Short mmCIF file of N, CA and C in Angstrom, two decimals:
data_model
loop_
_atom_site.label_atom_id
_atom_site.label_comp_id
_atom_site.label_asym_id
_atom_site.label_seq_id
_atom_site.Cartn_x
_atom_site.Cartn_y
_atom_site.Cartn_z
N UNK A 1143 -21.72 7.70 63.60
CA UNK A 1143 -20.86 7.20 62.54
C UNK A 1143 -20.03 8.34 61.95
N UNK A 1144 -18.86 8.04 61.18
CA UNK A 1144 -18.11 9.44 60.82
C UNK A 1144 -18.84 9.99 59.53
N UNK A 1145 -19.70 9.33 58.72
CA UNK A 1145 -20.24 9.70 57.51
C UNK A 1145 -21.36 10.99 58.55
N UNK A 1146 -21.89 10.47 59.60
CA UNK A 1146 -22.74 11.37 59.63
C UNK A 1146 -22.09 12.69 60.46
N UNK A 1147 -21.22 11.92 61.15
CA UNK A 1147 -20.07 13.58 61.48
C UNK A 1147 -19.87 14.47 60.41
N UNK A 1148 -19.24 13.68 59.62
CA UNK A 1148 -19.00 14.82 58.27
C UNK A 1148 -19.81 15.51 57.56
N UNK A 1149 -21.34 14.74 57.80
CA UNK A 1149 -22.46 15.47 57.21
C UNK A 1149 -22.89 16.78 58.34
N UNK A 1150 -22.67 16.49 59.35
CA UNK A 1150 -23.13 17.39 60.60
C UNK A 1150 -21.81 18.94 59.82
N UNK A 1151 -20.72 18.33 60.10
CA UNK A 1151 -19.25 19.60 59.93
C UNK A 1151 -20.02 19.79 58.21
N UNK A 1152 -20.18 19.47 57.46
CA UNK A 1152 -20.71 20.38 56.25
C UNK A 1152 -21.71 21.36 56.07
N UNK A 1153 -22.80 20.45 57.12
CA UNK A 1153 -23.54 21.68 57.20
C UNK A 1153 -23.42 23.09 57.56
N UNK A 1154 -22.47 22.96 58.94
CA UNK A 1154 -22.15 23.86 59.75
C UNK A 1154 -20.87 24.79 58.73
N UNK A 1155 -20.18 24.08 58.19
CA UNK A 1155 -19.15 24.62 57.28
C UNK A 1155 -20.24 25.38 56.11
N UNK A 1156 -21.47 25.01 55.46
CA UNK A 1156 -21.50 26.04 54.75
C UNK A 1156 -22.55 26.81 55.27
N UNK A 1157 -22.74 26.94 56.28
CA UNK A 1157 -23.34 28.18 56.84
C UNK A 1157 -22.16 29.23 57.69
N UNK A 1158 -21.12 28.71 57.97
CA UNK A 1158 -20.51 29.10 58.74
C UNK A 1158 -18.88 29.87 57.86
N UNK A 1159 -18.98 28.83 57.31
CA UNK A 1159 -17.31 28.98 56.46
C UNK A 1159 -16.97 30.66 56.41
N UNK A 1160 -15.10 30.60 56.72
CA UNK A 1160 -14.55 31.59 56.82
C UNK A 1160 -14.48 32.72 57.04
N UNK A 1161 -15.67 32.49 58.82
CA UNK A 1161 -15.72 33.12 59.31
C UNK A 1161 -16.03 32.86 60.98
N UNK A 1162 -15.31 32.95 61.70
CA UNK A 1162 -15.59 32.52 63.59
C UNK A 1162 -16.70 33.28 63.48
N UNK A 1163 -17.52 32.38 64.57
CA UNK A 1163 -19.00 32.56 64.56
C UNK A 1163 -19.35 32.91 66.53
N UNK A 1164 -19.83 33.04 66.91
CA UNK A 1164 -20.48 33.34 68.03
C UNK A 1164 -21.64 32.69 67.69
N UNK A 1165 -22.37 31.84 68.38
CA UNK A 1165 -23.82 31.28 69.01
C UNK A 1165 -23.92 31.02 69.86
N UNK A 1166 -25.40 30.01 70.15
CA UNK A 1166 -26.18 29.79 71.04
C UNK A 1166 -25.98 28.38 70.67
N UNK A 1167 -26.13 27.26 71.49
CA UNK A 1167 -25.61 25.72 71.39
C UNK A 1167 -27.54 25.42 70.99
N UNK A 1168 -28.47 26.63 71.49
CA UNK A 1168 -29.70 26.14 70.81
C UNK A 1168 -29.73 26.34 69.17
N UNK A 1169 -28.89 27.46 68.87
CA UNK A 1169 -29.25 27.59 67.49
C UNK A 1169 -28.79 26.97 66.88
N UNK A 1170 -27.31 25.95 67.20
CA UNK A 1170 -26.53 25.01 66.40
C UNK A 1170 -27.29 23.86 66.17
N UNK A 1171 -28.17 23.78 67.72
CA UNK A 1171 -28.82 22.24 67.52
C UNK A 1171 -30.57 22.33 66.24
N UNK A 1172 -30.99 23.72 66.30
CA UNK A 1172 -31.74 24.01 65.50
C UNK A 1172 -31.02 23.62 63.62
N UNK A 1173 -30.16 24.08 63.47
CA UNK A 1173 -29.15 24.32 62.35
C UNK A 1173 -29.02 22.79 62.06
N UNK A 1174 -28.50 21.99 63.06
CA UNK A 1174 -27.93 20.48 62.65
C UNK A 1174 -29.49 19.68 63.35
N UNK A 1175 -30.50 20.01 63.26
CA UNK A 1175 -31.72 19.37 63.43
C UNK A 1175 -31.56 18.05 64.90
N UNK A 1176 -30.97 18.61 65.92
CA UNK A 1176 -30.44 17.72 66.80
C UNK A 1176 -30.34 18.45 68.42
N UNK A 1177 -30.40 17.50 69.29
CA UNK A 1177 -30.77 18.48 70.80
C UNK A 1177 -28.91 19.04 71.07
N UNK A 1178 -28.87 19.94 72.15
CA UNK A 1178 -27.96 20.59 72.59
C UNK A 1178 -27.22 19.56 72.89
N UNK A 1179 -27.56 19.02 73.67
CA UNK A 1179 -26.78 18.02 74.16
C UNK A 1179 -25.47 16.96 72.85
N UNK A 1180 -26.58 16.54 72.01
CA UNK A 1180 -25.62 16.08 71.08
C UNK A 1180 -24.66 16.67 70.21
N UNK A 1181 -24.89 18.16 70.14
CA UNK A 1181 -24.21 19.34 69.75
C UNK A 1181 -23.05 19.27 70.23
N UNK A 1182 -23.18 19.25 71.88
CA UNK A 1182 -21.76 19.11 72.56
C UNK A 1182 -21.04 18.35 72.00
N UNK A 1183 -21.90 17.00 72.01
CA UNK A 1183 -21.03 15.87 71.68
C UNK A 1183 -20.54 15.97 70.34
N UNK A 1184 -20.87 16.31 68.94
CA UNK A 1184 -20.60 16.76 67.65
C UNK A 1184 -19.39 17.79 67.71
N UNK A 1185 -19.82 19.02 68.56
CA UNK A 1185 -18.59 19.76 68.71
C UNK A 1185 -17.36 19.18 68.96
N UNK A 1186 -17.41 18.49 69.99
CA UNK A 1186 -16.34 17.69 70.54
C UNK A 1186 -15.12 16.48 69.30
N UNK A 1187 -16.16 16.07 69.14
CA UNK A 1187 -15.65 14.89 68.18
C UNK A 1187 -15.27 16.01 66.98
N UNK A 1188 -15.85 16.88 66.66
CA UNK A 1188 -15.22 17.89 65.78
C UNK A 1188 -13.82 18.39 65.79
N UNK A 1189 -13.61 19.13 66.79
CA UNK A 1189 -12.76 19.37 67.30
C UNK A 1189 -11.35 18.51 67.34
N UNK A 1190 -11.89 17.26 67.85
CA UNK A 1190 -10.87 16.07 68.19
C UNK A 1190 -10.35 15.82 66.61
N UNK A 1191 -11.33 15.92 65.66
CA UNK A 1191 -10.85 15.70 64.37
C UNK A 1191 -9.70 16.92 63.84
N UNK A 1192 -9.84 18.01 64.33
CA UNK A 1192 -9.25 19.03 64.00
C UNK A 1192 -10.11 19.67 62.86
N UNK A 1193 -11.09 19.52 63.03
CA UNK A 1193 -11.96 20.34 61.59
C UNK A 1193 -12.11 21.50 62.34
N UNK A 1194 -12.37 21.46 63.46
CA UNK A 1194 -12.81 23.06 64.25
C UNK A 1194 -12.19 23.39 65.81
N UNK A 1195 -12.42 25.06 66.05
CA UNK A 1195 -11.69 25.04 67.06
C UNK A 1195 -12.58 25.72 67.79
N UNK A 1196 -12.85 25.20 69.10
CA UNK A 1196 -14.20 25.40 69.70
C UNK A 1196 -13.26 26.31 70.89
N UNK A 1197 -14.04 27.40 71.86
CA UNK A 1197 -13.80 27.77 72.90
C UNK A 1197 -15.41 28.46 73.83
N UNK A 1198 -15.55 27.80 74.78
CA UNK A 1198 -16.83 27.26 75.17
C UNK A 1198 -16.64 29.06 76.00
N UNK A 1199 -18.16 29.72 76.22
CA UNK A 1199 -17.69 31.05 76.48
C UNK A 1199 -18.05 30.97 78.11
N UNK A 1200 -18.19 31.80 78.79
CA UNK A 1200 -18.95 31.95 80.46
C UNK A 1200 -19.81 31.27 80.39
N UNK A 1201 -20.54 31.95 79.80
CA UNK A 1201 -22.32 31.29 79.85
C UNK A 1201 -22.35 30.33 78.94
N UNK A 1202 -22.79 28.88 79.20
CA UNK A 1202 -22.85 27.57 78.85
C UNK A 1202 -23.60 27.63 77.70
N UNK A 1203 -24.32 28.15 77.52
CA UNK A 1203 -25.67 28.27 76.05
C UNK A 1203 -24.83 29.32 75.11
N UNK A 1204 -23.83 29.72 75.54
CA UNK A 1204 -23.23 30.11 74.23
C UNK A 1204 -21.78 29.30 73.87
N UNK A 1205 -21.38 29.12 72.08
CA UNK A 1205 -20.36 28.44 71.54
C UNK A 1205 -20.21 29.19 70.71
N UNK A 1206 -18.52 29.30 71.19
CA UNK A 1206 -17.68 29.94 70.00
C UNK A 1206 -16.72 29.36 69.11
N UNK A 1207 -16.99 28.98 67.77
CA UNK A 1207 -16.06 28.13 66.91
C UNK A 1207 -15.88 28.80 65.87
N UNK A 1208 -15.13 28.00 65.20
CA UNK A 1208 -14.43 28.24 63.96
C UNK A 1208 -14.54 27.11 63.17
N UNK A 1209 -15.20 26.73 62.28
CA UNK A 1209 -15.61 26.10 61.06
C UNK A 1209 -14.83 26.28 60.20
N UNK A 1210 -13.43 26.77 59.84
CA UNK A 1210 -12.76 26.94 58.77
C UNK A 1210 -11.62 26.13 58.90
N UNK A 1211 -11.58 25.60 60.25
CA UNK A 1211 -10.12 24.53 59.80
C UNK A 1211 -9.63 23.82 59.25
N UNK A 1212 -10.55 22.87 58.77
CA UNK A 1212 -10.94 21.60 57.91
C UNK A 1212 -11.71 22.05 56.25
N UNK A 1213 -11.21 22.40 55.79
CA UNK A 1213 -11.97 22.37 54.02
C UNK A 1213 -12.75 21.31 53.73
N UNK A 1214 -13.87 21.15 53.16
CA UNK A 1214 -14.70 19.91 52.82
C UNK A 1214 -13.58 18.87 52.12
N UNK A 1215 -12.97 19.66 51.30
CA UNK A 1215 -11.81 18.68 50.57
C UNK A 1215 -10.86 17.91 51.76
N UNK A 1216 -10.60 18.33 52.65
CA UNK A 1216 -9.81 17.36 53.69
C UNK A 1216 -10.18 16.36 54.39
N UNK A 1217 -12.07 16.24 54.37
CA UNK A 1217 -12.84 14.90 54.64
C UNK A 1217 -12.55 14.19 53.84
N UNK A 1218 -12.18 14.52 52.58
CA UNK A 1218 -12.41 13.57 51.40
C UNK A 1218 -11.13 12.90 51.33
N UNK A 1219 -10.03 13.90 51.74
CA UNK A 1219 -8.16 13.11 51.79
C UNK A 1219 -8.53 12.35 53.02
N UNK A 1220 -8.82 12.61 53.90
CA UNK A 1220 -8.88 11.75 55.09
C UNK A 1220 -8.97 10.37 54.95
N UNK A 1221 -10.83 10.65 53.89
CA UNK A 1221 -11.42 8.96 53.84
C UNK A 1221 -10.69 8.05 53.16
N UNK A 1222 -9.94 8.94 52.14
CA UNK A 1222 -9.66 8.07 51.03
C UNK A 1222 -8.24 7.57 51.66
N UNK A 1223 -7.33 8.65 52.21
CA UNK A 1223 -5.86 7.78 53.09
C UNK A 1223 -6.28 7.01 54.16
N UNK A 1224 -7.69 6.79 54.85
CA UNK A 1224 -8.23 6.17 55.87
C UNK A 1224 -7.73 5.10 56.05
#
């Protein structure tokens, strides 16, 4: 659901905020209490929203994003012009 997207991008936004991060797709799924796999899928739909800008590195178990694209305040213009 997008309520729980946005809850997933907040979390990650305030651990992460305004600053590109380097991880492990295990430690994201540790972080958002959820397997790797759905991580992908979260990243993705993230991304597609334009809240973040992902670039997937060599090695598959690592993700490199950026959590600062989207301000918590721009979920909130979103829902409300929805």
């Amino acid at each position: 659901s997008a309520r729980r997207l946005e809850y997933h991008y907040l979390k990650l936004h305030r651990s992460y905020a305004d600053s590109p991060v380097e991880t492990t797709l295990q430690a994201l799924a540790e972080r958002l209490s959820c397997t790797r796999r759905h991580v992908r899928s979260l990243l993705g739909q993230m991304e597609a929203q334009g809240w973040i800008q992902g670039h997937p590195a060599p090695d598959e178990g690592i993700a490199r994003l950026c959590v600062v694209c989207a301000p918590p305040e721009h979920l909130l213009r979103q829902r409300v012009e929805g």
